[in-house]
PDB file of C-alpha atoms in Angstrom:
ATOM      1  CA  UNK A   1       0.000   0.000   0.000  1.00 97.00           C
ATOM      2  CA  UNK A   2       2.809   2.120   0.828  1.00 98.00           C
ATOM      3  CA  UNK A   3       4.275   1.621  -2.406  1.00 97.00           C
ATOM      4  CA  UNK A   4       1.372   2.196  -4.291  1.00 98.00           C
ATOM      5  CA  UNK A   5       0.996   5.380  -3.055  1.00 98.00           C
ATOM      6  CA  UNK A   6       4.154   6.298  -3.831  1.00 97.00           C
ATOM      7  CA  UNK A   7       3.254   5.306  -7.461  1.00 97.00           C
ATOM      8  CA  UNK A   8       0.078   7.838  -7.216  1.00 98.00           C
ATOM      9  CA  UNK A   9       2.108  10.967  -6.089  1.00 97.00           C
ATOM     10  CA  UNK A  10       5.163   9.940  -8.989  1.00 97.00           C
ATOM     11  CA  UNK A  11       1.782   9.590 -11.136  1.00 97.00           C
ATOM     12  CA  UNK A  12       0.445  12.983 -10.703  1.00 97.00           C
ATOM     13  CA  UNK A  13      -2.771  10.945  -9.760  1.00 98.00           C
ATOM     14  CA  UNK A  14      -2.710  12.657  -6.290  1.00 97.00           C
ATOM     15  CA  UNK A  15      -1.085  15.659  -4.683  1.00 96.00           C
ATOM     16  CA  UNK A  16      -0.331  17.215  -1.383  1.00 96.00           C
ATOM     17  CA  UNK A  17      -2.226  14.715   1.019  1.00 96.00           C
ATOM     18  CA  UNK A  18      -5.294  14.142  -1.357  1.00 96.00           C
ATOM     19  CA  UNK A  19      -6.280  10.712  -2.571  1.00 97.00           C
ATOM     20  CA  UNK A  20      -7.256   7.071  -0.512  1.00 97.00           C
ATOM     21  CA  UNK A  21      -6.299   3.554  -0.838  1.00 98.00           C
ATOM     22  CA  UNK A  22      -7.914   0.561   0.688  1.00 98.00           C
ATOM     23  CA  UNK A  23      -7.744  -2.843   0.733  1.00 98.00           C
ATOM     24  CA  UNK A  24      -9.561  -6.065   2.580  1.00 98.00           C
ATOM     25  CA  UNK A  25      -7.413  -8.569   4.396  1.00 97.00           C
ATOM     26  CA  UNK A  26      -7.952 -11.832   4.821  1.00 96.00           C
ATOM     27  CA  UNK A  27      -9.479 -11.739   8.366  1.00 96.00           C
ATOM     28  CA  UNK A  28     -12.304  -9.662   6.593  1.00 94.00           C
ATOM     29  CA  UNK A  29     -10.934  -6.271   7.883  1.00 97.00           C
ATOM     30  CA  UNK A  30      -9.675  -3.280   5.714  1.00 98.00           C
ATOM     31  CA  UNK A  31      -6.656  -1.667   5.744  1.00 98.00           C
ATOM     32  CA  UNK A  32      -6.417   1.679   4.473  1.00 98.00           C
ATOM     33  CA  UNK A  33      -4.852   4.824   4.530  1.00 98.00           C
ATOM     34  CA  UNK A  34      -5.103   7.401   7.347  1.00 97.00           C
ATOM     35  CA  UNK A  35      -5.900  10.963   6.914  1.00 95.00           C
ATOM     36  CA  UNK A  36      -3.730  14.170   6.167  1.00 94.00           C
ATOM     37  CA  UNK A  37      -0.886  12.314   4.936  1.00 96.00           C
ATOM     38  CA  UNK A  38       0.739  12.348   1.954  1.00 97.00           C
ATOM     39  CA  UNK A  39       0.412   8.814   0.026  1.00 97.00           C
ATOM     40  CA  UNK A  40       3.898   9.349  -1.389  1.00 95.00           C
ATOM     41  CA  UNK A  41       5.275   9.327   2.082  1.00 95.00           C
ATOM     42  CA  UNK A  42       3.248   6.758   3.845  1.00 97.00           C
ATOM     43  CA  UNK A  43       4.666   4.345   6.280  1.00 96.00           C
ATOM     44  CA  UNK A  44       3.883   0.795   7.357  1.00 96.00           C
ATOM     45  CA  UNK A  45       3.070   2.086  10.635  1.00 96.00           C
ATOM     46  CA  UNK A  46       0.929   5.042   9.484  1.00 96.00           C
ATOM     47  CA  UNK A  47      -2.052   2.559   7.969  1.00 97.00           C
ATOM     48  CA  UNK A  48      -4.918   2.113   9.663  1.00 97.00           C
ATOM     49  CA  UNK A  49      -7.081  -1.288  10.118  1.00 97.00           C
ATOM     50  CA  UNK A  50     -10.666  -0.909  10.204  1.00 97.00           C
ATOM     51  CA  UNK A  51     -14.024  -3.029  10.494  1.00 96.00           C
ATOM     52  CA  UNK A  52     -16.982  -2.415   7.810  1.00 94.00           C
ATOM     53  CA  UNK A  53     -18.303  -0.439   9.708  1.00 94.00           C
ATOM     54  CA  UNK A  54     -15.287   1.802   9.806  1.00 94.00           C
ATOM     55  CA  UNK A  55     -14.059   1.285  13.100  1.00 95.00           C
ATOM     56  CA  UNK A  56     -10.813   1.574  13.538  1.00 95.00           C
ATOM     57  CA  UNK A  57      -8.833  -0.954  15.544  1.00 92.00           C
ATOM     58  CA  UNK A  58      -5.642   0.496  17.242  1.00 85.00           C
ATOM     59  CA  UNK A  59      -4.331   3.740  16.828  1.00 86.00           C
ATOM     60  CA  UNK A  60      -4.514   6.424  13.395  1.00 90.00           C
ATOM     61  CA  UNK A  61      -7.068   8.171  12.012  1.00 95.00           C
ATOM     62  CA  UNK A  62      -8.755   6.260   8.637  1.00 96.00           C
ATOM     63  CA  UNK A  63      -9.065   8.165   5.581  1.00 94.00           C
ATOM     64  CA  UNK A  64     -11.616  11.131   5.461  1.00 92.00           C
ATOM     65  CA  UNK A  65     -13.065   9.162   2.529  1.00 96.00           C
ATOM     66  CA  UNK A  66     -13.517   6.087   4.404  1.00 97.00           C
ATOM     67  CA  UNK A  67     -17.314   5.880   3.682  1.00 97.00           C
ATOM     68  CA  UNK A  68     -16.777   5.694   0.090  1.00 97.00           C
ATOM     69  CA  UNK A  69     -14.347   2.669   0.394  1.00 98.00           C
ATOM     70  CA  UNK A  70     -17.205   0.970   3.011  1.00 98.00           C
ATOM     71  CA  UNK A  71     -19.853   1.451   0.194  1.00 98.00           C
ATOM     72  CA  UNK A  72     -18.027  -0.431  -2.312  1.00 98.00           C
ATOM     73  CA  UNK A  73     -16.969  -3.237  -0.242  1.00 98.00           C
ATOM     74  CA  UNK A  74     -20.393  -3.487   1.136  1.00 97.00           C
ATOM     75  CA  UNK A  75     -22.350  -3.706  -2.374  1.00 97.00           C
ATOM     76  CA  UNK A  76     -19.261  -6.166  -4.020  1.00 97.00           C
ATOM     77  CA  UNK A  77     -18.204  -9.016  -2.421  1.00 95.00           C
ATOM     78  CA  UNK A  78     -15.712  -9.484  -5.637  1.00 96.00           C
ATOM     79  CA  UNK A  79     -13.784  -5.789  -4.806  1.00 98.00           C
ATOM     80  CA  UNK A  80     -10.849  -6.404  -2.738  1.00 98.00           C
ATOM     81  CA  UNK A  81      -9.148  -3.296  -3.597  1.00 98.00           C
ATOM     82  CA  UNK A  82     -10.358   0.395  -4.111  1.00 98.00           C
ATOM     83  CA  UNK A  83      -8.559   3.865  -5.186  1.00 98.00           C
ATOM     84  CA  UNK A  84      -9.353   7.292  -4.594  1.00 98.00           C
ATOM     85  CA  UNK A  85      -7.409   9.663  -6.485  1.00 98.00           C
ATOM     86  CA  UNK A  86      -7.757  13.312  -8.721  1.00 98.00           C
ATOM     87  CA  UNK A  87      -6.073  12.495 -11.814  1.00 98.00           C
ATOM     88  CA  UNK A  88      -6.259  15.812 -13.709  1.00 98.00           C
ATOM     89  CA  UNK A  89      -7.817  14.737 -16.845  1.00 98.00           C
ATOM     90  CA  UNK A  90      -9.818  12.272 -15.737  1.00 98.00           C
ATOM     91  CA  UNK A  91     -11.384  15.231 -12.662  1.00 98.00           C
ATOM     92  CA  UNK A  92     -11.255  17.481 -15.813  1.00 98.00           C
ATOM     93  CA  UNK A  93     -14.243  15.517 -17.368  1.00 98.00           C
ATOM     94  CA  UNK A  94     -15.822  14.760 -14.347  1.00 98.00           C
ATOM     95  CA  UNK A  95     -15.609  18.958 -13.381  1.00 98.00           C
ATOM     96  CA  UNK A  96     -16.774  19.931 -17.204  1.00 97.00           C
ATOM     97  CA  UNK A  97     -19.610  17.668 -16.248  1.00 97.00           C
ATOM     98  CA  UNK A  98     -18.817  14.373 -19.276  1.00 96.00           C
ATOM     99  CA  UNK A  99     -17.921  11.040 -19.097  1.00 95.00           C
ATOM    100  CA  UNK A 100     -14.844   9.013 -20.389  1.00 91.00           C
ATOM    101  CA  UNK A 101     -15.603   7.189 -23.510  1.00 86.00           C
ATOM    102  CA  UNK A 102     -14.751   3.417 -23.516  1.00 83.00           C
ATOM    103  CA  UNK A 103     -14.738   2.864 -26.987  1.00 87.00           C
ATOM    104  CA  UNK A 104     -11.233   4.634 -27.942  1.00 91.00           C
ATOM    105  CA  UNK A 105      -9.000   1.588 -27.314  1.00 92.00           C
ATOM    106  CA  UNK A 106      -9.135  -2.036 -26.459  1.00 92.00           C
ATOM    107  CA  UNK A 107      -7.636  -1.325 -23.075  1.00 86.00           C
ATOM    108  CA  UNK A 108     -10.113   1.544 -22.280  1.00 87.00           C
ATOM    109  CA  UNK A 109     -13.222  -1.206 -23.147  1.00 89.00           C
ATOM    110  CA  UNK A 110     -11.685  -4.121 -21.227  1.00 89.00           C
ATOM    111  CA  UNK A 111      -9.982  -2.800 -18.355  1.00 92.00           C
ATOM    112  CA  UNK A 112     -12.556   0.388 -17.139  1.00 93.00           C
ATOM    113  CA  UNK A 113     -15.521  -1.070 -19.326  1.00 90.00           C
ATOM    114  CA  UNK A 114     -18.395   2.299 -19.041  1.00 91.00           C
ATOM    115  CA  UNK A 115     -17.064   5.143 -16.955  1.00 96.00           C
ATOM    116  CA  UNK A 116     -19.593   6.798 -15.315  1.00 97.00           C
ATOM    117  CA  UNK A 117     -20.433  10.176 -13.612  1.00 98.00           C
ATOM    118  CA  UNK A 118     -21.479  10.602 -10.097  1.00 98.00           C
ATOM    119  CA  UNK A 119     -23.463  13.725  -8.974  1.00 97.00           C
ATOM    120  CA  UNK A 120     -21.217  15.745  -6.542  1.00 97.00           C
ATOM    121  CA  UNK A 121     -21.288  15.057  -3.137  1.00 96.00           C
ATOM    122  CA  UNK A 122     -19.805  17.063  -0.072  1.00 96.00           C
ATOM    123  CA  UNK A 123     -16.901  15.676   0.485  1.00 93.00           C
ATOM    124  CA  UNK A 124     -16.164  12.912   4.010  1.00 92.00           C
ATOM    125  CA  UNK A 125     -19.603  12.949   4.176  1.00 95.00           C
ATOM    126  CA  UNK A 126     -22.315  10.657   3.231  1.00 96.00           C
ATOM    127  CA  UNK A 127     -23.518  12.163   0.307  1.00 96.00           C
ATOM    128  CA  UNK A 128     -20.321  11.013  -1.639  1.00 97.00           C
ATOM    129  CA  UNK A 129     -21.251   7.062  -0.897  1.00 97.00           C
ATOM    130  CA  UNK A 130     -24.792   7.980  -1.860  1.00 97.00           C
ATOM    131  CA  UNK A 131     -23.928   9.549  -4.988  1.00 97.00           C
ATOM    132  CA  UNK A 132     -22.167   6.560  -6.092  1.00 98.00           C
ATOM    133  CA  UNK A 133     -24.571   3.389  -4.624  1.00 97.00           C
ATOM    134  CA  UNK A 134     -26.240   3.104  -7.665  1.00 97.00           C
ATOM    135  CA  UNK A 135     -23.447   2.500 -10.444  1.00 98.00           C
ATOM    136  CA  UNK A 136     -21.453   0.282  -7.811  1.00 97.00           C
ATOM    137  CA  UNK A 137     -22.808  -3.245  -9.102  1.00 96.00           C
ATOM    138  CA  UNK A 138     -22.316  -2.479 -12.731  1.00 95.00           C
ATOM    139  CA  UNK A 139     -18.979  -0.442 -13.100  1.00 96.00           C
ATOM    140  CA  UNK A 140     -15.342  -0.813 -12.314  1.00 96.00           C
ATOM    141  CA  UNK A 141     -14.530   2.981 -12.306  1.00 97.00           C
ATOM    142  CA  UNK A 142     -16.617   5.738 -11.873  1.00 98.00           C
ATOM    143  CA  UNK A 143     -15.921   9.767 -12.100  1.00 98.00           C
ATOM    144  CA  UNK A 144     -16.789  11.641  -8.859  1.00 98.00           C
ATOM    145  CA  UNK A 145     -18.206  15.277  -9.764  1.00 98.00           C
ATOM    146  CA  UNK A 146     -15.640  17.741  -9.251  1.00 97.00           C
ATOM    147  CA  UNK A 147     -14.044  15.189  -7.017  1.00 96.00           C
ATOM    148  CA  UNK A 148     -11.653  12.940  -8.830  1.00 98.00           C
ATOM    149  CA  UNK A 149     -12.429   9.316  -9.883  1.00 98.00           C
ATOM    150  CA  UNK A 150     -12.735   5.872  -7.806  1.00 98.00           C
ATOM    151  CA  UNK A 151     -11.822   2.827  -8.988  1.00 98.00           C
ATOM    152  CA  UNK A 152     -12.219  -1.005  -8.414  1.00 98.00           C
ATOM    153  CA  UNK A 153      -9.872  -4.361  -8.087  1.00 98.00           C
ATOM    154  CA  UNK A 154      -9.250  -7.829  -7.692  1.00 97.00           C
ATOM    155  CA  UNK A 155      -6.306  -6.158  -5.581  1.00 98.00           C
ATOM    156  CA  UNK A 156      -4.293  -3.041  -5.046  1.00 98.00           C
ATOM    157  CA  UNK A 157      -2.485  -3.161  -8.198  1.00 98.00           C
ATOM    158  CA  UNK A 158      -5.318  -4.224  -9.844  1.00 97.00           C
ATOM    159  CA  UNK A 159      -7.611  -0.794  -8.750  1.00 98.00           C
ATOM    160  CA  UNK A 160      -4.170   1.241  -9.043  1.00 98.00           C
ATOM    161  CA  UNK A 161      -3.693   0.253 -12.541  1.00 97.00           C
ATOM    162  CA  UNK A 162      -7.548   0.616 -13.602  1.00 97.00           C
ATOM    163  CA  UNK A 163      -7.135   4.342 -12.115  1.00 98.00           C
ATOM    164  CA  UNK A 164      -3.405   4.641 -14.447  1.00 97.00           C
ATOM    165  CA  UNK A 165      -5.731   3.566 -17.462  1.00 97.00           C
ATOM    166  CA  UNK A 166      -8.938   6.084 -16.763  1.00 97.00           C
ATOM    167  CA  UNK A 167      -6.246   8.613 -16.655  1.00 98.00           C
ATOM    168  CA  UNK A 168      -4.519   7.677 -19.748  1.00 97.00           C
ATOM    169  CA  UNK A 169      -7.653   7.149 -21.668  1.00 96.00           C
ATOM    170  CA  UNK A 170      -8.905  10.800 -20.169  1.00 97.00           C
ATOM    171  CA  UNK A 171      -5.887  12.252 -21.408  1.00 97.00           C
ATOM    172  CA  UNK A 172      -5.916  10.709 -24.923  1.00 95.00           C
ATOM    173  CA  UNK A 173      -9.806  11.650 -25.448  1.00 95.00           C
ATOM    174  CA  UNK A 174      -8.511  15.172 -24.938  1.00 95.00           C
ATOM    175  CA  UNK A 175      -5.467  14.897 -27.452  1.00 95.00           C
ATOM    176  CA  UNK A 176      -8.063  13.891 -30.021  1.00 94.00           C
ATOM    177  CA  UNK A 177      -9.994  16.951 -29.386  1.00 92.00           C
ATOM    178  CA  UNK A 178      -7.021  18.891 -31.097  1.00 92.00           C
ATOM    179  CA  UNK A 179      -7.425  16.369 -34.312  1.00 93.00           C
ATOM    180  CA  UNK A 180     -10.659  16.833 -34.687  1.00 91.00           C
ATOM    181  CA  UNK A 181     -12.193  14.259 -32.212  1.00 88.00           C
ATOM    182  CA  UNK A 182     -12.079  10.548 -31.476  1.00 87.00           C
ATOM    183  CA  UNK A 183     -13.052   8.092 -34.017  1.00 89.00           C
ATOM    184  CA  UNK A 184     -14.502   5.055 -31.994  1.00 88.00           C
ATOM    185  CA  UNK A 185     -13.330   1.298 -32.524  1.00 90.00           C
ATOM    186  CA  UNK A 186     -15.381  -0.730 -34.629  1.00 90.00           C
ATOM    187  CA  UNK A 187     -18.644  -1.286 -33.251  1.00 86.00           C
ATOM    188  CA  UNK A 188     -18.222  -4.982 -33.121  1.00 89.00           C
ATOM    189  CA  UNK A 189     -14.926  -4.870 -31.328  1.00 89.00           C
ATOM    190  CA  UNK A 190     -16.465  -2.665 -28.746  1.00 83.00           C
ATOM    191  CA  UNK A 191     -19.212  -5.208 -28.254  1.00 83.00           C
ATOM    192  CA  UNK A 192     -17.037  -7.989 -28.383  1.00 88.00           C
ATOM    193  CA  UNK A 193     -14.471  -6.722 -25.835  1.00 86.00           C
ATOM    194  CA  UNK A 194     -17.558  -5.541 -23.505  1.00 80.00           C
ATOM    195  CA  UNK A 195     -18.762  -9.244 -23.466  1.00 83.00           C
ATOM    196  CA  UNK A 196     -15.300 -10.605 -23.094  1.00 86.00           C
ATOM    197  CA  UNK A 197     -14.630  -8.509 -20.225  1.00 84.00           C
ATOM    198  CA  UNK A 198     -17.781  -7.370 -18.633  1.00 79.00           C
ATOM    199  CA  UNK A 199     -18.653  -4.019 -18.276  1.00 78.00           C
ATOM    200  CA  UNK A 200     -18.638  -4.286 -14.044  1.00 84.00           C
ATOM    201  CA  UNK A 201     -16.679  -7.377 -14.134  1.00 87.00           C
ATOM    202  CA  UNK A 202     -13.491  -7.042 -12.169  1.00 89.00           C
TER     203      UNK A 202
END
């Protein structure tokens, strides 16, 4: 965990102390990050271990975010990993109020399958869970309005590398902008690729 945050801040996925990681351990508990620190300096002893219901056990302070991570665990038993972050392009859709197409590249189709966008909610409250309890069961990644992007995983690596591609694919549905806009894969690819791969399927 440590060392994926370190990947978000060398990412520009994150700055200052924004962005949260989580992950569930085999006893059924989470650990995740705590808050106010930065995840490119995080240290073993700085995560936190909490209960589903967000408890913590021992000492630290979990993520201000915490509720979002809860929300996803509690609606997908197959999620055993989930990222917070701000990726710039990526937030730059979700503040100009759009969605990330999923039909640019094979990667974007199979590994984020539909993107959606969340209505904003306040955030560390419950209004950002709620915003997002409906598009849980059927998506992998979702934008948060004007509040970065979360994203699912079979692990950390897994949900760290699905928020590396909604970034990527953000940033090249931008660069197309400049040549006139995207032209789409083949409609049959996209369909194929969807039913290879699942749209919510992690």
């Amino acid at each position: 965990m440590c060392e994926v945050g370190q990947r978000m801040l060398g990412a520009h996925l994150v700055c200052a102390t924004e962005g949260n990681l989580s992950a569930r351990m085999p006893d059924g508990r989470l650990l995740c990050t705590p808050r106010g620190v930065s995840k490119g300096h995080l240290k073993p002893e700085d995560l936190v271990v909490v209960d589903l219901a967000g408890t913590p056990f021992g000492p630290g302070t979990p993520s201000s975010e915490i509720l979002l991570h809860l929300e996803v665990y509690r609606q997908r038993e197959d999620c055993m990993a989930v990222v917070h972050a701000h990726p710039p392009h990526a937030t730059a859709f979700a503040v100009a109020g759009e969605t990330i197409p999923d039909h640019l590249t094979p990667e974007a189709s199979a590994v984020l399958g539909s993107v959606p966008l969340a209505p904003f909610g306040f955030p560390g409250t419950t209004a950002v869970p709620q915003s997002i309890s409906r598009l849980i069961v059927d998506h992998k990644a979702i934008l948060l309005s004007h509040h970065g992007a979360v994203t699912l995983g079979r692990d950390l690596l897994d949900a760290y590398y699905r928020m590396e591609t909604l970034e990527a694919t953000a940033r090249l549905a931008w660069l197309t902008r400049a040549l006139g806009g995207p032209s789409p894969l083949p409609a049959d690819a996209t369909e194929r690729l969807r039913s290879e791969f699942g749209n919510g399927q992690l």
